[in-house]
Amino acid sequence: MKFLKNVVSQLHVYVLWALISVIFWAWIFTMVNDAPQEKKLVIFIYGPVQEKDLSVELEKEMPEGIRMIRAHSFDYVVFGNGELETADLYLVPENEADGQSKMFCPLTPEVAASLLGASAAEEGALWKKDGVIYGVRAKAAGGSGPFPEQIGYDPAQTYYLFFSSLSVHAGDLTQAPDSTAFELARRFLPAR
Amino acid sequence: MHNKRMNDSMRQLYSAEEIPVLEAREKRRRAVCLAAAGVTLAVCVACCLLANTANMSLMEGTAIGASILGGWFVLYTRKFRLLDTRHELAHLRRMLDGDKAELTGEVQLTGERLRIKNSILVYPVRLADAVRPRLLYVSAVRGEEFRKALGGGKKRLAMQLVSNFITAWSEAEAAECAAAGAGTKAETAAGASSRNTEAESTGAARPAGAGREDV
């Protein structure tokens, strides 16, 4: 009884403390759950994605020098395109690629060949715009794509993988200090 | 001599022997508070360090939960245990070191106990037959016997005061017997000058006892 009386007399303090705790630690974990761009790889995927599960799966093979791999759906972009534009990779279906093409980095045929191997010569293996290669095929229409348990593909669509023109991990493509985006990209592409 | 005999017959509410006990209790409670705060912080920091992509939500929830519960424990312990002991200790020192005054009069408890801000719980005591209204206080923890002696009514008591706190008391008749045995008599403070005048005029002047009042 005395205990309850004491608690009620100071209830406003306890409520305030709870509020402060939630706000403070949520803010701390927002920072813990992030890393500088140089230390993380980010891929945006068009369509439904189990972001956390895919991120956990991708982090099982972490490239050297990378602390974090994040997979996001395009729906993740709520307050602005900042993180979308500075991502490293995009996985986009063919019917949506043209609308997002401003962010894509052009690829040389040699780079495309190094990613796809012999299949780079197949029809529909490369996504081009105005004769310039931008994307390589990750999933053919009617076929299965990478990480099918975490990504909700449209079965009728062909999906292409694109590099961001602002990636800091795309090696010579963007004059970046490292090329770890290629290591991540190969996990989304058919085995050569 | 008179005062010593009076004091000997009085029930003392405060004793210097309590100081080391209270100090030890304060140290113990401070240690509990600090330990709880330290453990809470350690848990939260551990959650931050052990967080990864797979368990981020769990670690965040654990950190928030630990912070809330640990914080509540520290807040409660500090307010209702540690500060209580500190106030009690400060009050005890004030009572032991303060200037003592003696007073005899009819007293009555006025109501429920109350907490003096940043101090202890007390029962307010009113001087029932005072010329001027006067409120005294007796510690709620130490004054249970005092409270029972008064019951619901008035009683004539001899008391020792420090800053309007009752530090010792006895039944007034016993006190007056002790005073008579010591060969001195009580003096009415309010009528001291008039009585002295009257006594002088009748040739029977009474010596004044130091610091004594009789209301």
Short mmCIF file of C-alpha atoms in Angstrom, two decimals:
data_model
loop_
_atom_site.label_atom_id
_atom_site.label_comp_id
_atom_site.label_asym_id
_atom_site.label_seq_id
_atom_site.Cartn_x
_atom_site.Cartn_y
_atom_site.Cartn_z
CA MET A 1 0.00 0.00 0.00
CA LYS A 2 2.77 2.41 0.99
CA PHE A 3 4.71 1.34 -2.09
CA LEU A 4 1.73 2.13 -4.35
CA LYS A 5 1.23 5.48 -2.67
CA ASN A 6 4.88 6.33 -3.21
CA VAL A 7 4.72 5.31 -6.87
CA VAL A 8 1.57 7.31 -7.54
CA SER A 9 3.08 10.38 -5.88
CA GLN A 10 5.98 10.25 -8.35
CA LEU A 11 4.11 8.87 -11.36
CA HIS A 12 4.91 11.87 -13.54
CA VAL A 13 8.64 11.27 -12.98
CA TYR A 14 8.39 7.62 -13.98
CA VAL A 15 6.39 8.41 -17.12
CA LEU A 16 8.87 11.09 -18.10
CA TRP A 17 11.78 8.71 -17.54
CA ALA A 18 10.13 6.04 -19.70
CA LEU A 19 9.65 8.57 -22.48
CA ILE A 20 13.24 9.75 -22.27
CA SER A 21 14.51 6.16 -22.30
CA VAL A 22 12.54 5.24 -25.40
CA ILE A 23 13.59 8.34 -27.34
CA PHE A 24 17.22 8.23 -26.27
CA TRP A 25 17.89 4.54 -26.96
CA ALA A 26 15.91 4.57 -30.18
CA TRP A 27 18.19 7.39 -31.33
CA ILE A 28 21.32 5.52 -30.19
CA PHE A 29 20.26 2.37 -32.05
CA THR A 30 19.51 4.37 -35.17
CA MET A 31 23.18 5.30 -35.14
CA VAL A 32 24.29 1.78 -34.19
CA ASN A 33 22.19 0.42 -37.04
CA ASP A 34 23.99 2.59 -39.56
CA ALA A 35 27.48 2.99 -40.91
CA PRO A 36 29.26 5.55 -43.08
CA GLN A 37 28.78 5.05 -46.80
CA GLU A 38 32.38 3.85 -47.11
CA LYS A 39 31.68 0.96 -44.76
CA LYS A 40 28.36 -0.28 -46.07
CA LEU A 41 26.86 -1.69 -49.26
CA VAL A 42 23.28 -0.85 -50.14
CA ILE A 43 21.04 -2.46 -52.75
CA PHE A 44 17.57 -1.25 -53.65
CA ILE A 45 15.11 -3.78 -55.02
CA TYR A 46 11.94 -2.94 -56.90
CA GLY A 47 9.02 -4.85 -55.37
CA PRO A 48 8.26 -6.56 -52.07
CA VAL A 49 11.40 -7.42 -50.08
CA GLN A 50 11.98 -8.92 -46.64
CA GLU A 51 14.64 -6.35 -45.95
CA LYS A 52 15.98 -7.62 -42.65
CA ASP A 53 16.09 -11.29 -43.71
CA LEU A 54 17.83 -10.44 -46.98
CA SER A 55 20.32 -8.15 -45.22
CA VAL A 56 21.15 -10.94 -42.74
CA GLU A 57 21.60 -13.38 -45.62
CA LEU A 58 23.86 -11.01 -47.56
CA GLU A 59 25.97 -10.25 -44.47
CA LYS A 60 26.92 -13.91 -44.21
CA GLU A 61 29.53 -13.18 -46.89
CA MET A 62 30.77 -9.72 -46.01
CA PRO A 63 33.38 -8.27 -48.35
CA GLU A 64 36.56 -7.04 -46.69
CA GLY A 65 36.37 -3.52 -45.32
CA ILE A 66 32.58 -3.59 -45.26
CA ARG A 67 30.74 -3.49 -41.93
CA MET A 68 27.16 -3.64 -43.09
CA ILE A 69 25.02 -4.71 -46.06
CA ARG A 70 21.55 -3.31 -46.35
CA ALA A 71 18.79 -4.38 -48.74
CA HIS A 72 15.83 -2.04 -49.16
CA SER A 73 12.68 -1.94 -51.16
CA PHE A 74 12.05 1.13 -53.26
CA ASP A 75 9.14 1.74 -50.86
CA TYR A 76 11.76 2.45 -48.16
CA VAL A 77 12.32 5.87 -49.70
CA VAL A 78 9.84 8.01 -47.78
CA PHE A 79 11.43 11.34 -46.93
CA GLY A 80 13.55 11.89 -49.95
CA ASN A 81 15.69 10.15 -52.52
CA GLY A 82 19.02 10.77 -50.76
CA GLU A 83 19.75 7.21 -49.77
CA LEU A 84 18.31 5.85 -53.01
CA GLU A 85 20.68 7.87 -55.16
CA THR A 86 23.79 7.02 -53.14
CA ALA A 87 23.07 3.29 -53.02
CA ASP A 88 25.42 0.85 -54.75
CA LEU A 89 23.15 -1.51 -56.68
CA TYR A 90 19.60 -1.62 -58.01
CA LEU A 91 17.55 -4.68 -58.94
CA VAL A 92 14.74 -3.45 -61.17
CA PRO A 93 12.25 -5.19 -63.47
CA GLU A 94 12.50 -4.37 -67.14
CA ASN A 95 9.22 -2.44 -67.23
CA GLU A 96 10.40 -0.02 -64.52
CA ALA A 97 14.03 0.39 -65.56
CA ASP A 98 13.51 3.34 -67.87
CA GLY A 99 11.89 5.40 -65.13
CA GLN A 100 14.87 4.90 -62.79
CA SER A 101 17.61 5.11 -65.37
CA LYS A 102 18.90 8.53 -64.25
CA MET A 103 20.61 6.83 -61.30
CA PHE A 104 22.30 4.07 -63.34
CA CYS A 105 25.97 4.00 -64.21
CA PRO A 106 26.84 2.96 -67.75
CA LEU A 107 28.80 -0.31 -68.13
CA THR A 108 31.43 -1.19 -70.66
CA PRO A 109 31.04 -4.44 -72.59
CA GLU A 110 34.09 -5.76 -70.76
CA VAL A 111 32.49 -5.12 -67.38
CA ALA A 112 29.26 -6.76 -68.55
CA ALA A 113 31.20 -9.76 -69.78
CA SER A 114 33.10 -10.05 -66.53
CA LEU A 115 29.80 -10.14 -64.68
CA LEU A 116 27.82 -12.52 -66.89
CA GLY A 117 30.51 -14.48 -68.62
CA ALA A 118 29.43 -16.15 -71.86
CA SER A 119 25.76 -15.44 -71.23
CA ALA A 120 26.43 -11.73 -71.78
CA ALA A 121 26.03 -12.44 -75.51
CA GLU A 122 22.52 -13.92 -75.10
CA GLU A 123 19.53 -11.95 -76.22
CA GLY A 124 18.09 -9.83 -73.48
CA ALA A 125 21.08 -10.36 -71.19
CA LEU A 126 21.90 -6.66 -71.19
CA TRP A 127 19.70 -3.62 -70.61
CA LYS A 128 20.57 -0.76 -72.89
CA LYS A 129 19.42 2.75 -73.38
CA ASP A 130 20.43 4.80 -76.42
CA GLY A 131 22.90 2.05 -77.26
CA VAL A 132 24.66 2.25 -73.90
CA ILE A 133 24.76 -0.76 -71.57
CA TYR A 134 23.45 -0.03 -68.08
CA GLY A 135 22.21 -3.29 -66.63
CA VAL A 136 22.89 -7.04 -66.64
CA ARG A 137 20.20 -9.71 -66.37
CA ALA A 138 19.67 -11.18 -62.89
CA LYS A 139 16.42 -13.03 -63.57
CA ALA A 140 14.81 -14.02 -66.82
CA ALA A 141 11.06 -13.78 -67.36
CA GLY A 142 9.50 -17.04 -66.27
CA GLY A 143 12.65 -18.08 -64.46
CA SER A 144 13.76 -17.92 -60.86
CA GLY A 145 15.79 -15.09 -59.43
CA PRO A 146 18.38 -14.75 -56.66
CA PHE A 147 17.18 -14.98 -53.06
CA PRO A 148 13.62 -16.02 -54.00
CA GLU A 149 12.63 -16.46 -50.34
CA GLN A 150 13.32 -12.85 -49.51
CA ILE A 151 12.38 -11.10 -52.80
CA GLY A 152 8.86 -11.14 -54.26
CA TYR A 153 9.55 -11.27 -57.99
CA ASP A 154 7.01 -10.68 -60.69
CA PRO A 155 7.35 -14.03 -62.49
CA ALA A 156 6.53 -12.51 -65.87
CA GLN A 157 9.25 -9.88 -65.67
CA THR A 158 12.95 -9.89 -66.46
CA TYR A 159 15.01 -8.29 -63.69
CA TYR A 160 18.23 -6.40 -64.30
CA LEU A 161 21.00 -5.41 -61.95
CA PHE A 162 22.32 -1.87 -62.23
CA PHE A 163 25.21 0.01 -60.60
CA SER A 164 24.63 3.42 -59.09
CA SER A 165 26.52 6.29 -60.68
CA LEU A 166 27.19 7.63 -57.17
CA SER A 167 28.40 4.35 -55.62
CA VAL A 168 31.65 4.56 -53.63
CA HIS A 169 32.24 0.85 -54.10
CA ALA A 170 32.02 0.49 -57.87
CA GLY A 171 35.74 0.58 -58.57
CA ASP A 172 36.73 2.02 -61.95
CA LEU A 173 33.10 2.57 -62.96
CA THR A 174 32.76 5.52 -60.61
CA GLN A 175 36.43 6.12 -59.71
CA ALA A 176 35.62 4.64 -56.31
CA PRO A 177 38.28 3.49 -53.82
CA ASP A 178 37.08 -0.11 -53.79
CA SER A 179 35.09 -2.50 -55.94
CA THR A 180 33.18 -4.43 -53.30
CA ALA A 181 29.92 -3.63 -55.13
CA PHE A 182 31.04 -6.13 -57.77
CA GLU A 183 31.39 -8.83 -55.12
CA LEU A 184 27.82 -8.16 -53.99
CA ALA A 185 26.58 -7.95 -57.58
CA ARG A 186 27.92 -11.43 -58.42
CA ARG A 187 25.70 -12.90 -55.68
CA PHE A 188 22.66 -11.64 -57.62
CA LEU A 189 23.82 -12.92 -60.98
CA PRO A 190 23.74 -16.41 -62.37
CA ALA A 191 26.93 -18.37 -61.82
CA ARG A 192 29.31 -17.89 -64.70
CA MET B 1 21.59 20.51 38.11
CA HIS B 2 17.90 21.21 37.75
CA ASN B 3 17.99 20.75 34.01
CA LYS B 4 19.98 17.53 34.30
CA ARG B 5 17.47 16.03 36.68
CA MET B 6 14.65 17.14 34.41
CA ASN B 7 16.38 15.61 31.40
CA ASP B 8 17.05 12.34 33.20
CA SER B 9 13.35 11.84 33.81
CA MET B 10 12.43 12.66 30.23
CA ARG B 11 12.06 10.20 27.37
CA GLN B 12 14.77 11.19 24.89
CA LEU B 13 13.78 10.89 21.24
CA TYR B 14 17.24 11.41 19.77
CA SER B 15 20.55 9.74 20.57
CA ALA B 16 24.05 10.25 19.25
CA GLU B 17 24.41 6.48 19.02
CA GLU B 18 22.07 6.50 16.04
CA ILE B 19 24.44 8.52 13.89
CA PRO B 20 26.80 5.69 12.88
CA VAL B 21 23.79 3.44 12.24
CA LEU B 22 22.19 5.99 9.94
CA GLU B 23 25.48 6.74 8.24
CA ALA B 24 26.00 3.05 7.52
CA ARG B 25 22.46 2.79 6.20
CA GLU B 26 23.00 5.80 3.96
CA LYS B 27 26.23 4.33 2.58
CA ARG B 28 24.48 1.02 1.91
CA ARG B 29 21.56 2.63 0.13
CA ARG B 30 23.81 4.87 -1.91
CA ALA B 31 25.80 1.80 -2.95
CA VAL B 32 22.58 0.05 -4.01
CA CYS B 33 21.53 3.07 -6.10
CA LEU B 34 24.91 3.37 -7.77
CA ALA B 35 25.14 -0.37 -8.38
CA ALA B 36 21.69 -0.44 -9.96
CA ALA B 37 22.53 2.51 -12.18
CA GLY B 38 25.83 0.89 -13.17
CA VAL B 39 24.25 -2.44 -13.99
CA THR B 40 21.52 -0.77 -16.04
CA LEU B 41 24.04 1.23 -18.02
CA ALA B 42 26.22 -1.84 -18.52
CA VAL B 43 23.28 -3.83 -19.88
CA CYS B 44 22.35 -1.05 -22.30
CA VAL B 45 25.92 -0.62 -23.52
CA ALA B 46 26.26 -4.40 -23.92
CA CYS B 47 23.11 -4.41 -26.04
CA CYS B 48 24.63 -1.73 -28.27
CA LEU B 49 27.87 -3.66 -28.67
CA LEU B 50 26.20 -7.01 -29.30
CA ALA B 51 23.65 -5.67 -31.78
CA ASN B 52 23.83 -6.89 -35.35
CA THR B 53 21.43 -6.94 -38.26
CA ALA B 54 19.75 -10.15 -37.13
CA ASN B 55 19.10 -9.15 -33.52
CA MET B 56 18.84 -5.35 -33.76
CA SER B 57 15.19 -5.18 -32.71
CA LEU B 58 15.75 -7.53 -29.79
CA MET B 59 18.79 -5.60 -28.56
CA GLU B 60 16.99 -2.29 -28.91
CA GLY B 61 13.98 -3.58 -27.00
CA THR B 62 16.21 -5.02 -24.30
CA ALA B 63 18.13 -1.77 -23.92
CA ILE B 64 14.96 0.28 -23.69
CA GLY B 65 13.38 -2.16 -21.23
CA ALA B 66 16.49 -2.29 -19.04
CA SER B 67 16.78 1.49 -19.09
CA ILE B 68 13.16 1.98 -18.07
CA LEU B 69 13.09 -0.66 -15.33
CA GLY B 70 16.55 0.16 -14.00
CA GLY B 71 15.77 3.84 -14.04
CA TRP B 72 12.53 3.33 -12.15
CA PHE B 73 14.33 1.27 -9.53
CA VAL B 74 17.03 3.91 -9.08
CA LEU B 75 14.51 6.75 -8.95
CA TYR B 76 12.36 4.97 -6.36
CA THR B 77 15.29 3.84 -4.23
CA ARG B 78 16.88 7.28 -4.29
CA LYS B 79 13.70 9.14 -3.44
CA PHE B 80 12.14 6.84 -0.85
CA ARG B 81 15.16 5.13 0.67
CA LEU B 82 18.35 7.11 0.23
CA LEU B 83 16.94 10.62 0.59
CA ASP B 84 14.78 9.51 3.53
CA THR B 85 17.91 8.29 5.32
CA ARG B 86 19.82 11.48 4.47
CA HIS B 87 17.01 13.66 5.74
CA GLU B 88 16.77 11.58 8.90
CA LEU B 89 20.52 11.89 9.47
CA ALA B 90 20.54 15.64 8.86
CA HIS B 91 17.57 16.07 11.14
CA LEU B 92 19.21 13.96 13.87
CA ARG B 93 22.37 16.06 13.73
CA ARG B 94 20.35 19.28 13.89
CA MET B 95 18.45 18.04 16.91
CA LEU B 96 21.59 16.90 18.74
CA ASP B 97 23.55 20.05 17.94
CA GLY B 98 20.75 22.60 18.23
CA ASP B 99 19.98 24.97 21.09
CA LYS B 100 17.64 23.30 23.51
CA ALA B 101 14.70 24.99 25.16
CA GLU B 102 12.32 23.54 27.72
CA LEU B 103 8.60 24.01 27.82
CA THR B 104 5.72 22.66 29.86
CA GLY B 105 2.17 22.88 28.64
CA GLU B 106 -0.96 21.17 27.48
CA VAL B 107 -0.50 19.68 24.01
CA GLN B 108 -2.70 17.99 21.46
CA LEU B 109 -2.05 16.28 18.14
CA THR B 110 -3.64 18.34 15.38
CA GLY B 111 -4.03 15.83 12.61
CA GLU B 112 -2.45 13.45 10.17
CA ARG B 113 1.28 13.27 9.79
CA LEU B 114 2.87 15.43 7.15
CA ARG B 115 6.23 15.63 5.44
CA ILE B 116 8.27 18.75 5.90
CA LYS B 117 9.77 19.64 2.52
CA ASN B 118 13.20 18.05 2.07
CA SER B 119 12.97 16.68 5.59
CA ILE B 120 11.23 14.07 7.67
CA LEU B 121 7.71 12.92 8.40
CA VAL B 122 6.25 14.59 11.48
CA TYR B 123 3.11 14.83 13.57
CA PRO B 124 2.06 18.43 14.21
CA VAL B 125 1.38 19.17 17.88
CA ARG B 126 -0.54 22.20 19.09
CA LEU B 127 -0.09 23.87 22.42
CA ALA B 128 -3.68 23.76 23.58
CA ASP B 129 -3.53 26.46 26.20
CA ALA B 130 -0.89 28.75 24.80
CA VAL B 131 -1.29 32.47 25.09
CA ARG B 132 -0.08 32.72 21.51
CA PRO B 133 -0.90 29.92 19.00
CA ARG B 134 2.11 27.67 18.64
CA LEU B 135 2.73 24.60 16.56
CA LEU B 136 5.36 22.04 17.51
CA TYR B 137 6.46 18.92 15.69
CA VAL B 138 7.38 15.42 16.75
CA SER B 139 9.11 12.96 14.45
CA ALA B 140 6.61 10.42 13.12
CA VAL B 141 9.15 7.60 13.38
CA ARG B 142 10.40 8.42 16.86
CA GLY B 143 7.23 9.81 18.35
CA GLU B 144 4.96 6.75 18.35
CA GLU B 145 5.07 6.47 22.14
CA PHE B 146 4.42 10.23 22.37
CA ARG B 147 1.46 9.87 20.06
CA LYS B 148 0.05 6.97 22.06
CA ALA B 149 0.53 8.89 25.32
CA LEU B 150 -1.59 11.72 23.95
CA GLY B 151 -4.21 9.44 22.49
CA GLY B 152 -6.88 11.59 20.90
CA GLY B 153 -6.93 14.28 23.56
CA LYS B 154 -4.87 16.84 25.41
CA LYS B 155 -2.17 16.18 27.94
CA ARG B 156 0.09 18.31 30.05
CA LEU B 157 3.70 17.49 29.21
CA ALA B 158 7.15 18.79 29.96
CA MET B 159 9.12 18.93 26.75
CA GLN B 160 12.55 19.75 25.45
CA LEU B 161 12.56 21.55 22.11
CA VAL B 162 15.02 22.29 19.34
CA SER B 163 13.64 24.61 16.65
CA ASN B 164 10.06 23.69 17.59
CA PHE B 165 10.83 19.95 17.35
CA ILE B 166 10.16 17.91 20.47
CA THR B 167 13.39 16.13 21.36
CA ALA B 168 12.39 14.83 24.80
CA TRP B 169 9.21 14.72 26.87
CA SER B 170 7.71 13.51 30.09
CA GLU B 171 4.43 13.72 31.96
CA ALA B 172 4.22 17.18 33.43
CA GLU B 173 3.51 16.03 37.00
CA ALA B 174 6.62 13.86 37.05
CA ALA B 175 8.66 16.71 35.65
CA GLU B 176 7.40 19.13 38.24
CA CYS B 177 8.18 16.68 41.03
CA ALA B 178 11.71 16.39 39.71
CA ALA B 179 11.95 20.14 39.56
CA ALA B 180 10.64 20.45 43.15
CA GLY B 181 13.13 17.82 44.30
CA ALA B 182 15.96 19.85 42.83
CA GLY B 183 14.89 22.86 44.89
CA THR B 184 13.91 25.12 41.98
CA LYS B 185 10.53 26.10 40.68
CA ALA B 186 9.09 26.70 37.23
CA GLU B 187 8.32 30.20 36.07
CA THR B 188 5.62 31.47 33.82
CA ALA B 189 7.37 33.26 30.94
CA ALA B 190 4.36 35.28 29.85
CA GLY B 191 3.74 36.67 33.30
CA ALA B 192 7.35 36.70 34.42
CA SER B 193 7.71 40.42 34.72
CA SER B 194 4.34 40.98 36.39
CA ARG B 195 4.89 38.14 38.82
CA ASN B 196 8.32 39.38 39.63
CA THR B 197 6.85 42.78 40.27
CA GLU B 198 4.15 41.25 42.42
CA ALA B 199 6.63 38.97 44.17
CA GLU B 200 8.94 41.85 44.86
CA SER B 201 6.11 43.82 46.26
CA THR B 202 5.23 40.91 48.56
CA GLY B 203 8.86 40.27 49.31
CA ALA B 204 8.90 36.71 47.73
CA ALA B 205 11.04 37.02 44.53
CA ARG B 206 11.59 33.80 42.58
CA PRO B 207 14.78 32.99 40.76
CA ALA B 208 14.34 32.39 37.02
CA GLY B 209 15.34 28.97 35.59
CA ALA B 210 17.47 29.39 32.44
CA GLY B 211 15.45 28.88 29.22
CA ARG B 212 12.35 27.54 30.93
CA GLU B 213 8.83 28.41 29.95
CA ASP B 214 5.60 27.37 31.55
CA VAL B 215 2.51 28.05 29.48
#
